[in-house]
Coordinates of C-alpha atoms in Angstrom, one line a residue:
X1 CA 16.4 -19.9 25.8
X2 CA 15.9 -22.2 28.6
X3 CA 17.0 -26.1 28.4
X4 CA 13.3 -26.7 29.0
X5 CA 12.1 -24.7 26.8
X6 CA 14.1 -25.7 24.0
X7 CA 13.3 -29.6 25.5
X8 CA 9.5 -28.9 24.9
X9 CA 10.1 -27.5 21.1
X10 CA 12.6 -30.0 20.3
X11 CA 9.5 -32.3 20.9
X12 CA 7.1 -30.6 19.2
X13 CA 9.2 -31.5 16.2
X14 CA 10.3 -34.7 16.6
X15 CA 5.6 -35.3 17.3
X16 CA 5.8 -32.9 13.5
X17 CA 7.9 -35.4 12.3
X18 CA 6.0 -38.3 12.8
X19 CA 2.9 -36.7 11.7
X20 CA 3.9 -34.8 7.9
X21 CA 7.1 -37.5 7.3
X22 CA 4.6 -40.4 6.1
X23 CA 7.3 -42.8 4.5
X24 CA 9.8 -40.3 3.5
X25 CA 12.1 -38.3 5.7
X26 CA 10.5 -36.0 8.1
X27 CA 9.4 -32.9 6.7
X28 CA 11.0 -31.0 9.7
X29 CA 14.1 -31.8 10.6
X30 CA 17.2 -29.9 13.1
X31 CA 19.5 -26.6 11.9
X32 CA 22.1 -29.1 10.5
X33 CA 19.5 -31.6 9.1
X34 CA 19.7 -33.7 5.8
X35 CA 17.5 -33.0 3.0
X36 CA 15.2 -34.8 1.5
X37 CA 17.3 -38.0 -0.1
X38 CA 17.0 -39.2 -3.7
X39 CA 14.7 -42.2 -2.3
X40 CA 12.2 -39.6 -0.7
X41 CA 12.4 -37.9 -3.8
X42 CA 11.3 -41.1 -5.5
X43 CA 8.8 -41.7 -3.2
X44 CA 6.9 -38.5 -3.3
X45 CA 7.2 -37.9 -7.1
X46 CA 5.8 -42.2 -7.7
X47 CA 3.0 -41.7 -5.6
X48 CA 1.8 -37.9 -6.5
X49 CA 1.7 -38.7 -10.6
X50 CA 0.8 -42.3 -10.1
X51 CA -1.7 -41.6 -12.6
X52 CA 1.2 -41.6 -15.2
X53 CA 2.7 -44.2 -13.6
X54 CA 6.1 -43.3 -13.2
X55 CA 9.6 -45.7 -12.6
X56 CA 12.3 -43.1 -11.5
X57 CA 15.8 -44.3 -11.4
X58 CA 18.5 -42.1 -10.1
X59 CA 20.9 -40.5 -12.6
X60 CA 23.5 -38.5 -10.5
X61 CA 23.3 -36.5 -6.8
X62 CA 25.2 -33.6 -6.2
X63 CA 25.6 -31.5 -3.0
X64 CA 24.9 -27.7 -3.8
X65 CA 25.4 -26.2 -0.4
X66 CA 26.6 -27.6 2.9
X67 CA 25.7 -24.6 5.5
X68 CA 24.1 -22.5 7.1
X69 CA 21.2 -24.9 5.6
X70 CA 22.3 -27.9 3.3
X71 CA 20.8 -28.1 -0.8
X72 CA 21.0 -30.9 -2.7
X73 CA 20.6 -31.9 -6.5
X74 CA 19.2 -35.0 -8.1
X75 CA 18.6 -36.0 -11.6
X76 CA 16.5 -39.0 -12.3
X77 CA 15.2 -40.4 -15.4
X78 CA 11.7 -41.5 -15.5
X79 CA 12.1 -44.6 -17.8
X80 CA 8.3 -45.6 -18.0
X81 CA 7.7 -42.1 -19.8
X82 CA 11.1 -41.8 -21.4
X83 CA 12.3 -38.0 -19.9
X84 CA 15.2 -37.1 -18.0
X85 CA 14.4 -34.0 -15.0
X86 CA 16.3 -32.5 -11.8
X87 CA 15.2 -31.6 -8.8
X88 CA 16.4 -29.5 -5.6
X89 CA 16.0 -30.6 -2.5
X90 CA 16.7 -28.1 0.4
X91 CA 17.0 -27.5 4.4
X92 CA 15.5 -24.3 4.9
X93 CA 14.3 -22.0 7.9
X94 CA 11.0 -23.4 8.9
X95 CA 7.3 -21.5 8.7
X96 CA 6.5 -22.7 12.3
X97 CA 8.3 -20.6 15.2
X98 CA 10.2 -23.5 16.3
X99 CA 13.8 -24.0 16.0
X100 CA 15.7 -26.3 13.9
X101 CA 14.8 -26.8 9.6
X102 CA 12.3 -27.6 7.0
X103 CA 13.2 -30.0 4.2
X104 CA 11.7 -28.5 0.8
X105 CA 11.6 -30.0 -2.6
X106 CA 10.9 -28.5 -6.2
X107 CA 10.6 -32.4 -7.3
X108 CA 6.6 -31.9 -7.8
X109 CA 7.2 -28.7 -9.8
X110 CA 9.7 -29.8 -11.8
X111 CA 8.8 -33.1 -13.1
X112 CA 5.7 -32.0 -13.9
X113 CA 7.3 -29.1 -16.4
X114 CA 9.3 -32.2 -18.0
X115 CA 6.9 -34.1 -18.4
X116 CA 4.5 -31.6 -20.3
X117 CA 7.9 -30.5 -22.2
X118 CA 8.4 -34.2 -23.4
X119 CA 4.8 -33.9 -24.2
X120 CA 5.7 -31.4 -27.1
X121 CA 6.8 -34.0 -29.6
X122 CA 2.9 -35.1 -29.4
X123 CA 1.0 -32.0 -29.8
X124 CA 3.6 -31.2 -32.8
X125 CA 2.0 -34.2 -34.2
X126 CA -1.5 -33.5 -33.7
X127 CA -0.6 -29.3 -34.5
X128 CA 0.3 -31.0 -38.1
X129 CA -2.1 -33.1 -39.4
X130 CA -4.4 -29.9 -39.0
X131 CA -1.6 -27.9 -41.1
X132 CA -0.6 -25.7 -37.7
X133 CA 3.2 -25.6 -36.2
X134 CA 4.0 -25.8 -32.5
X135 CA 6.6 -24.0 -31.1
X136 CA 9.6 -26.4 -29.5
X137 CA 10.7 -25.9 -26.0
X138 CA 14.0 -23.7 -26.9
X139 CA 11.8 -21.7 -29.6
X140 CA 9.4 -21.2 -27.0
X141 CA 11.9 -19.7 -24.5
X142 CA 13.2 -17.6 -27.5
X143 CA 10.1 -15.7 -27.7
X144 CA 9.6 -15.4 -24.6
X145 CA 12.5 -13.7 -24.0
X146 CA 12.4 -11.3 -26.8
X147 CA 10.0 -9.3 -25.3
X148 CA 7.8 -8.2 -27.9
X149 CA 4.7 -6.2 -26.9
X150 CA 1.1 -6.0 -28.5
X151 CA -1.7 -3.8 -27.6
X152 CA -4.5 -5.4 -25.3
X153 CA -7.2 -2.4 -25.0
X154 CA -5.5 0.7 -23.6
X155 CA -2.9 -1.8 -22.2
X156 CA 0.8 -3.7 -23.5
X157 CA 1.6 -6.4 -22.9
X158 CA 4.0 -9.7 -24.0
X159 CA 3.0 -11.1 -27.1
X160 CA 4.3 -14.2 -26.5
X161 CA 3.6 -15.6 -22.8
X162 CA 2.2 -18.8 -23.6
X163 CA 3.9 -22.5 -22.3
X164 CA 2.5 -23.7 -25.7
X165 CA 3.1 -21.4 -28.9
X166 CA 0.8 -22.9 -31.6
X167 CA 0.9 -21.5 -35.2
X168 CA -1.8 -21.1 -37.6
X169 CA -2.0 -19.8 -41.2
X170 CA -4.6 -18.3 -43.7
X171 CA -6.1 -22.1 -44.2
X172 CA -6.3 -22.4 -40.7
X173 CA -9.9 -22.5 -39.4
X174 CA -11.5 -21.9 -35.8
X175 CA -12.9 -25.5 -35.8
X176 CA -9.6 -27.1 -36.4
X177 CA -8.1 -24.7 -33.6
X178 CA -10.9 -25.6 -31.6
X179 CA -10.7 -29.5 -32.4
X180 CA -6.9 -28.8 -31.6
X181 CA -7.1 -27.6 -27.9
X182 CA -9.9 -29.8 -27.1
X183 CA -7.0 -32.9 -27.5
X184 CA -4.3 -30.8 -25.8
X185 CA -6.9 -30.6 -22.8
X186 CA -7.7 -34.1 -23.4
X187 CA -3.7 -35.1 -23.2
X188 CA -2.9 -32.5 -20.2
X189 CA -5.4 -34.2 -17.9
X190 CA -6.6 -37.5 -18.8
X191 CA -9.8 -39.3 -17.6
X192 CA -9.6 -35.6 -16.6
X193 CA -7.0 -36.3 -13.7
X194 CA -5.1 -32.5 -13.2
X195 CA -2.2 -33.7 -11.1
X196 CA 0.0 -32.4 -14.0
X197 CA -1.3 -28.5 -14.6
X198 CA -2.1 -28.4 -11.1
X199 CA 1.6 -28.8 -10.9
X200 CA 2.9 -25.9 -12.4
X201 CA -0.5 -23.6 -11.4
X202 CA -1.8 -24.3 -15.0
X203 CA -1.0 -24.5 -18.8
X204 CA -1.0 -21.2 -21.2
X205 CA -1.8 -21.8 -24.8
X206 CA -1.4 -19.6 -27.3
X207 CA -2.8 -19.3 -30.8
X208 CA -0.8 -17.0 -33.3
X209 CA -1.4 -15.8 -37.1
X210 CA 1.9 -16.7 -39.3
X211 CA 1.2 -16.9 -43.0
X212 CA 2.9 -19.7 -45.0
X213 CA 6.5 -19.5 -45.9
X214 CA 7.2 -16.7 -42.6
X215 CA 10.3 -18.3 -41.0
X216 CA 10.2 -15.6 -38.4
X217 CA 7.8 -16.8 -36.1
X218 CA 9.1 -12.8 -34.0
X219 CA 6.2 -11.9 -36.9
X220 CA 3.5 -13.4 -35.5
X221 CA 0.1 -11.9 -34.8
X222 CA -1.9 -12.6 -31.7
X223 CA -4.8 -14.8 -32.0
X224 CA -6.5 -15.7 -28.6
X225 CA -4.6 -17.5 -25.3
X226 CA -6.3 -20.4 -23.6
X227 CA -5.8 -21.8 -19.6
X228 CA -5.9 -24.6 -19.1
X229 CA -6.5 -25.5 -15.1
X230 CA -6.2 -28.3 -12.2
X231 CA -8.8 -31.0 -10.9
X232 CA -11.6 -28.4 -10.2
X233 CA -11.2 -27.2 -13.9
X234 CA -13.4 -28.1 -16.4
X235 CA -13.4 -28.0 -20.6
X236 CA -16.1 -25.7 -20.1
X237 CA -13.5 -23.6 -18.4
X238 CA -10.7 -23.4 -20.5
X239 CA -13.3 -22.3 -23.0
X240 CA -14.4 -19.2 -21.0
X241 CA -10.8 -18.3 -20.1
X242 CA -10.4 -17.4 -23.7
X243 CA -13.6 -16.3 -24.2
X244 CA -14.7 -14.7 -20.9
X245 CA -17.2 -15.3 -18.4
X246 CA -20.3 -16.8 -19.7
X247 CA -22.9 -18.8 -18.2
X248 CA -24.1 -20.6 -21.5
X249 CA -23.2 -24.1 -21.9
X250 CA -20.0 -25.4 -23.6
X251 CA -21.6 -26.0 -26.9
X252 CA -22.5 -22.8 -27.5
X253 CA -19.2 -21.4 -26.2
X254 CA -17.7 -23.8 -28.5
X255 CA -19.4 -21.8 -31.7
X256 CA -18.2 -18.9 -30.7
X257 CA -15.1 -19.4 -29.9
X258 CA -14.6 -20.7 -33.3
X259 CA -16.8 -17.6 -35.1
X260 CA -14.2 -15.9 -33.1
X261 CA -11.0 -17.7 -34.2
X262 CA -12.0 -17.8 -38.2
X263 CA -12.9 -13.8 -38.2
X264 CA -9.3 -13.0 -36.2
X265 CA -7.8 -15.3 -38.8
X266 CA -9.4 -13.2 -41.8
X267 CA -8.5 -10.3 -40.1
X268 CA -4.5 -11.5 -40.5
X269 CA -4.7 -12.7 -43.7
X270 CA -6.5 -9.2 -45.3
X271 CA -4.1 -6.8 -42.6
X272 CA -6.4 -5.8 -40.7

């Protein structure tokens, strides 16, 4: 490649530079470019969940990789909201036919998925004054990992593939599931801000059967799976994504989604 040439791109990605870097380091940056540092980190993550207002302070750095392209780790503890997450933050080869790097970042990604995983300790709470039990975090990844099956139609698949794992029993009742989810949705996104699900490309909830005194949660029988979704999702359509498509209003969705719930639940309880 010509000294000209390479002149003329070398440009092209410093005039990048100014426009995608805003007040953090440029998002493009040369072969043996710096990633993103713990202050840009700090920056991007304040301002995209300012909503929650977080106060990140910097808990360690370490240097993952130095070459061909340099990776970085930082953990920082958000002591507004009272969680501890880490991040990468990586040099990459860049999308754009140009020479030189791309920084990248899974800060976004991954504060969002500890901030919903501190959430747990508060849905527990609300999961128990309607008599239901919530998965924790580890439990969670348990089950996921064990791989159990169920039948779907003339389909398998995972029994267990839910972020949240909630419990019910034969005094459970569709209404309280409902009542349930509708303050999940209400926690997820409040004022009905989605920064958070958007996030991490949505939240899975899970409703199970496990009668009373069943330890083995490994036992449990399939219910129904909710989805909850970003800014452009509605209540209305976490509803239908357990219920299917249907153009009727949420309070009618609403009784029958809880018809539906209290005859799956009766169904458990008498083996069916």
């Amino acid at each position: 490649m010509s000294l000209f040439v390479k002149s003329v791109l070398l440009i092209i990605v410093c005039v990048c530079s100014v426009v995608l870097g805003g007040c953090t380091s440029s998002r493009l940056t040369l072969f043996d470019g710096d990633p993103y540092t713990a202050d840009d980190i700090k920056s991007m993550v304040e301002e995209h969940f300012e909503a929650y207002h977080p106060r990140l302070v910097l808990q360690s750095s370490k240097v993952i990789t130095t070459k061909p392209y340099k990776r970085n780790e930082y953990t920082f503890f958000d002591e507004n909201n009272g969680f501890v997450f880490s991040a990468r933050a990586s040099v990459e080869v860049p999308q754009l036919p140009i020479p030189g790097g791309q920084r990248v970042t899974t800060a976004n990604m991954r504060y969002a998925e500890a901030y919903l995983n501190h959430m747990n300790g508060n849905i527990a709470g609300l999961a128990a004054t309607y008599g239901f039990h919530i998965a924790t975090p580890e439990e969670s990844e348990t089950l996921f990992k064990s791989q159990i099956m169920r039948q779907e139609g003339t389909s398998t698949v995972p029994l267990f593939e839910a972020d949240d794992m909630i419990f019910l029993n034969q005094t459970s009742t569709g209404a309280n599931a409902l009542a349930l989810l509708r303050q999940m949705y209400d926690l997820y996104k409040p004022n009905g801000d989605g920064v958070l699900v958007s996030s991490v490309h949505g939240r899975k909830i899970g409703f199970y059967y496990l009668p009373n005194g069943e330890t083995d949660k490994r036992k449990a029988l399939y219910i129904e799976k909710f989805r909850i979704g970003g800014d452009k999702e509605e209540w209305r359509d976490t509803l239908m994504s357990g219920i299917g498509y249907s153009d009727e209003n949420a309070e009618h969705i609403e009784r029958k989604l809880v018809a539906l719930i209290d005859r799956k639940i009766q169904q458990a309880v008498s083996g069916e």
